[in-house]
mmCIF file with all atom_site columns, C-alpha atoms in Angstrom:
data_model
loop_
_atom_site.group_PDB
_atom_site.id
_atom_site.type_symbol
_atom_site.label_atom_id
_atom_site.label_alt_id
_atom_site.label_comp_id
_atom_site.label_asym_id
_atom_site.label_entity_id
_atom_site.label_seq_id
_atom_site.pdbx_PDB_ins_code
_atom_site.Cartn_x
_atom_site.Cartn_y
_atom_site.Cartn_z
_atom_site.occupancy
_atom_site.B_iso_or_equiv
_atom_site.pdbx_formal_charge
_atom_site.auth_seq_id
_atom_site.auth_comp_id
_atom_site.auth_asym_id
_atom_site.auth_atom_id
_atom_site.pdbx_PDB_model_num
ATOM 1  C CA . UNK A 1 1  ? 18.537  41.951 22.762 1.00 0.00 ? 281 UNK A CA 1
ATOM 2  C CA . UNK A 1 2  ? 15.438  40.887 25.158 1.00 0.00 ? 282 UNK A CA 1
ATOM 3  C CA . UNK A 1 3  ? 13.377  42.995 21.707 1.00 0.00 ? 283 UNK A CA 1
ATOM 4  C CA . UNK A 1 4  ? 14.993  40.645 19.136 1.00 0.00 ? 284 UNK A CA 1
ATOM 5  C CA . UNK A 1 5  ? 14.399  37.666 21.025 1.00 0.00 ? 285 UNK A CA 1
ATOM 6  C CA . UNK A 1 6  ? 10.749  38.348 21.943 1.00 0.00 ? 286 UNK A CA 1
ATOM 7  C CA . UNK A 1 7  ? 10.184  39.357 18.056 1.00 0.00 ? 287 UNK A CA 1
ATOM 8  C CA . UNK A 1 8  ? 11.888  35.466 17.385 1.00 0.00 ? 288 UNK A CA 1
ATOM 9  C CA . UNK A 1 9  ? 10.283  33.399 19.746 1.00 0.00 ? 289 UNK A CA 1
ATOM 10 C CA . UNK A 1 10 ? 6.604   33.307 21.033 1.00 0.00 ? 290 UNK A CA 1
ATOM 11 C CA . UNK A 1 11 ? 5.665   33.735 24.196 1.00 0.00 ? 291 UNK A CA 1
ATOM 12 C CA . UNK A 1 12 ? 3.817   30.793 26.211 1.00 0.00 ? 292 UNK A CA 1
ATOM 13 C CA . UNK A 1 13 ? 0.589   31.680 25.244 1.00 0.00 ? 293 UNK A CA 1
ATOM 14 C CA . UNK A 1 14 ? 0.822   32.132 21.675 1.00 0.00 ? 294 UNK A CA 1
ATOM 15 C CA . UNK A 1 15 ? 2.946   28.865 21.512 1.00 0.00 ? 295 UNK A CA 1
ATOM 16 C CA . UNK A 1 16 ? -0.044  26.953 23.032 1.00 0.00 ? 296 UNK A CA 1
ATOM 17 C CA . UNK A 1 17 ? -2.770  28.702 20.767 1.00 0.00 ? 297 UNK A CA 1
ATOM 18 C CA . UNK A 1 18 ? -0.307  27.267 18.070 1.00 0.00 ? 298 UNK A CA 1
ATOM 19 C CA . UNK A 1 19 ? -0.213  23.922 19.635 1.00 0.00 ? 299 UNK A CA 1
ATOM 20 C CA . UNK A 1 20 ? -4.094  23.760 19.572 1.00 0.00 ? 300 UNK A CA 1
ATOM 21 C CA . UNK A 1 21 ? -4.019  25.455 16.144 1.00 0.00 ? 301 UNK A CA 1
ATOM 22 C CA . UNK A 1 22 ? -2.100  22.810 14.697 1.00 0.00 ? 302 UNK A CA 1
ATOM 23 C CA . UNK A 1 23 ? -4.836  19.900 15.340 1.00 0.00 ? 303 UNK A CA 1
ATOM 24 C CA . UNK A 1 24 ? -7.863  21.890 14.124 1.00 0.00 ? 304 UNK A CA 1
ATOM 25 C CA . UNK A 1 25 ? -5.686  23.519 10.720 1.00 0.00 ? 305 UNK A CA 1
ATOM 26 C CA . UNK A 1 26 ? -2.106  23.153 10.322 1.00 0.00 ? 306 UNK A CA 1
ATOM 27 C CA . UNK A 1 27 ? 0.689   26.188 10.502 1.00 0.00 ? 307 UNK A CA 1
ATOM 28 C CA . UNK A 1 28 ? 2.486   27.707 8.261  1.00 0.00 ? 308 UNK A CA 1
ATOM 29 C CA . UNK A 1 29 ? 5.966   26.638 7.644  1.00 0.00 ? 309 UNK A CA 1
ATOM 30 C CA . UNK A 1 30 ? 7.304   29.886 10.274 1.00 0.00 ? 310 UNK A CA 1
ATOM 31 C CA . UNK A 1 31 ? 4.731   29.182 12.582 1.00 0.00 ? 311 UNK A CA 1
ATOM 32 C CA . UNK A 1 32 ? 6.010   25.434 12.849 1.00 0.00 ? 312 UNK A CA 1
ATOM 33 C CA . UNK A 1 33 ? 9.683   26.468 12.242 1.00 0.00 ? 313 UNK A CA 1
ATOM 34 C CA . UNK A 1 34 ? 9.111   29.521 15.703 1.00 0.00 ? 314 UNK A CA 1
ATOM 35 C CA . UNK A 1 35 ? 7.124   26.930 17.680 1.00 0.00 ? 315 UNK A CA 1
ATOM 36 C CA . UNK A 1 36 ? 10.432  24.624 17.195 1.00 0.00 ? 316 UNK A CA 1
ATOM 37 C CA . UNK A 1 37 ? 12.240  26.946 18.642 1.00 0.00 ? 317 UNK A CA 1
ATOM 38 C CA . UNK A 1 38 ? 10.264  28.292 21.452 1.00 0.00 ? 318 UNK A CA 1
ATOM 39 C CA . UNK A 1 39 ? 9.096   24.520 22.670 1.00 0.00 ? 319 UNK A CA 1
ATOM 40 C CA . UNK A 1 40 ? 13.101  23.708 22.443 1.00 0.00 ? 320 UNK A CA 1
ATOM 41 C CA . UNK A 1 41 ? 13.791  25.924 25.275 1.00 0.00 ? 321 UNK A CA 1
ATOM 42 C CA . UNK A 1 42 ? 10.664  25.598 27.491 1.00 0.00 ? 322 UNK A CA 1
ATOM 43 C CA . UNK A 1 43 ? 10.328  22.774 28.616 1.00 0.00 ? 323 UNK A CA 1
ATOM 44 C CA . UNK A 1 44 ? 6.050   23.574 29.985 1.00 0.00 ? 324 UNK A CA 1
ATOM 45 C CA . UNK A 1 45 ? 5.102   24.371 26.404 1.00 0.00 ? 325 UNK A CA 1
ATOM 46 C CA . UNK A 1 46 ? 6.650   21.041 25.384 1.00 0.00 ? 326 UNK A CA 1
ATOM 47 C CA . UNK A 1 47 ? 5.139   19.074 28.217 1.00 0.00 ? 327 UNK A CA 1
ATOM 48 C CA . UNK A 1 48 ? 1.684   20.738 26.576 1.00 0.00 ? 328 UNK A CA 1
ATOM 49 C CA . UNK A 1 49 ? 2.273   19.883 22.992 1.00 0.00 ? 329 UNK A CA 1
ATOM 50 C CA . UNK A 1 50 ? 2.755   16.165 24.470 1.00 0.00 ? 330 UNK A CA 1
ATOM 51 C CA . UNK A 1 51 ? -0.468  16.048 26.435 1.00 0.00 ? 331 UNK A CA 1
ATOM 52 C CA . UNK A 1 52 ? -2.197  17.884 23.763 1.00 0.00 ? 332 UNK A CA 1
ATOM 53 C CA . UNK A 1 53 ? -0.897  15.273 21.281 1.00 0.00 ? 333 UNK A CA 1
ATOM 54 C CA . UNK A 1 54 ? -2.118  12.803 23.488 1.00 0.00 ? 334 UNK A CA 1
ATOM 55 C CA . UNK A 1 55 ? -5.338  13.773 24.091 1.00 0.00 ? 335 UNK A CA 1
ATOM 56 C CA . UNK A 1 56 ? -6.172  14.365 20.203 1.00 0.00 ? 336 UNK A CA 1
ATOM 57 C CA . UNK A 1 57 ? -5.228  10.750 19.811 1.00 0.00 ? 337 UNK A CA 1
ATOM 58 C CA . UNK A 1 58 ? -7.642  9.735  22.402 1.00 0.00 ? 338 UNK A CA 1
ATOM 59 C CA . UNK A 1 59 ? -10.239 11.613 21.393 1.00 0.00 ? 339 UNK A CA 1
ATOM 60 C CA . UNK A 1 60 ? -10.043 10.421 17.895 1.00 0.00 ? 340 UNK A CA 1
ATOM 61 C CA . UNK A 1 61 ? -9.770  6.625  18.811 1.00 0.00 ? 341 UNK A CA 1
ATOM 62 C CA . UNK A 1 62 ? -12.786 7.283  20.963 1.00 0.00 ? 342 UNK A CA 1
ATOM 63 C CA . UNK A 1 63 ? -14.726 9.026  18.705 1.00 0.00 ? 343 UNK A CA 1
ATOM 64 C CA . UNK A 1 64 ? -14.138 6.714  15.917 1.00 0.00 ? 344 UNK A CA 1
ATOM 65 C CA . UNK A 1 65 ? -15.431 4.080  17.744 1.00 0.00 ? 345 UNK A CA 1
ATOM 66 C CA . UNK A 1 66 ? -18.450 6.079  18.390 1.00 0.00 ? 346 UNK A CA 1
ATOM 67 C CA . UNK A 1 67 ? -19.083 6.269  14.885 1.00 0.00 ? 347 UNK A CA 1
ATOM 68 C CA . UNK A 1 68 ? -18.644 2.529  14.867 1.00 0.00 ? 348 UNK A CA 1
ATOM 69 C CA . UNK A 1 69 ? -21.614 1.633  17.116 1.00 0.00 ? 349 UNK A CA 1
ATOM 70 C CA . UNK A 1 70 ? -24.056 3.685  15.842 1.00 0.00 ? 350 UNK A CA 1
ATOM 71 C CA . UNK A 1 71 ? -23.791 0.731  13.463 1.00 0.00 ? 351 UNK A CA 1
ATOM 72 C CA . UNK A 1 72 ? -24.187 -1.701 16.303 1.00 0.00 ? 352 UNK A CA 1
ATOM 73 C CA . UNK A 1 73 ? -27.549 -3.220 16.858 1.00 0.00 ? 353 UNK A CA 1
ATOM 74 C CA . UNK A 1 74 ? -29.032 -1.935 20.386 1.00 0.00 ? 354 UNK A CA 1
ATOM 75 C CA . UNK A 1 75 ? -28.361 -5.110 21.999 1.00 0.00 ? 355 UNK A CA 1
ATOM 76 C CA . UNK A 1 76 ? -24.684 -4.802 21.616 1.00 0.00 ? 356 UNK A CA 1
ATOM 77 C CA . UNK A 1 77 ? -25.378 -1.468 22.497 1.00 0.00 ? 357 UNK A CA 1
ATOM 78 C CA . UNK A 1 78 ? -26.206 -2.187 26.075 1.00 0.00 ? 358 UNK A CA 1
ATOM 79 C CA . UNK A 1 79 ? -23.575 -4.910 26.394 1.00 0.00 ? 359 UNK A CA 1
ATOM 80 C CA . UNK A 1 80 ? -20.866 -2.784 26.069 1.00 0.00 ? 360 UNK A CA 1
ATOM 81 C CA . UNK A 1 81 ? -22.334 0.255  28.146 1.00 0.00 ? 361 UNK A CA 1
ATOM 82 C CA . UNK A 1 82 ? -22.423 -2.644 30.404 1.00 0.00 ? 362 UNK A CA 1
ATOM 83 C CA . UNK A 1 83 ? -18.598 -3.548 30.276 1.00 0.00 ? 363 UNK A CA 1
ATOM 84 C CA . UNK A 1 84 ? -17.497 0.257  29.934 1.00 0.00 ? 364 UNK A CA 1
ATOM 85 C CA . UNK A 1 85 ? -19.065 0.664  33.701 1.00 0.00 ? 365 UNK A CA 1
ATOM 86 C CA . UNK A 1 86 ? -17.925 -2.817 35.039 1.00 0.00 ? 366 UNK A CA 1
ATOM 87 C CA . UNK A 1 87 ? -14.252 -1.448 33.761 1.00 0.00 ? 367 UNK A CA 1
ATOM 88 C CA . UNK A 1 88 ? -15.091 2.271  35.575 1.00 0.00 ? 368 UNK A CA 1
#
């Protein structure tokens, strides 16, 4: 039975590579469907996939309004490198 099950679901690590796969290229429909199934009974690699999920959204949001800037004259520039480090 412990065979079966380990041919079914993933193990820990190969459910995170899959977690990080997913942001960078999409899985295939098993892939997504054995993920499911391994993140619905541990409850670390779901705790992952959250922060994971989290941190792509930041990162996007962030680097977005990177790209946005770059079309900002210098001056505003420096006057919101200036706020960013009042806020830090």
């Amino acid at each position: 039975m412990k065979k079966i099950m380990h041919i079914i679901l993933y193990s820990c690590r190969k459910a995170t590579e899959l977690i990080d796969k997913r942001s960078v290229m999409g899985l295939s429909w098993i892939e997504r469907i054995r993920l499911f199934m391994h993140k619905g009974l541990c409850d670390a690699c779901t705790t992952y996939d959250k922060q994971s999920r989290l941190i792509d959204r930041f990162l996007h949001h962030h680097l977005h309004d990177h790209h946005q800037e770059e079309n900002v004259p210098q001056l505003q520039n420096d006057e919101l490198k200036e706020r960013i480090i009042e806020r830090l």
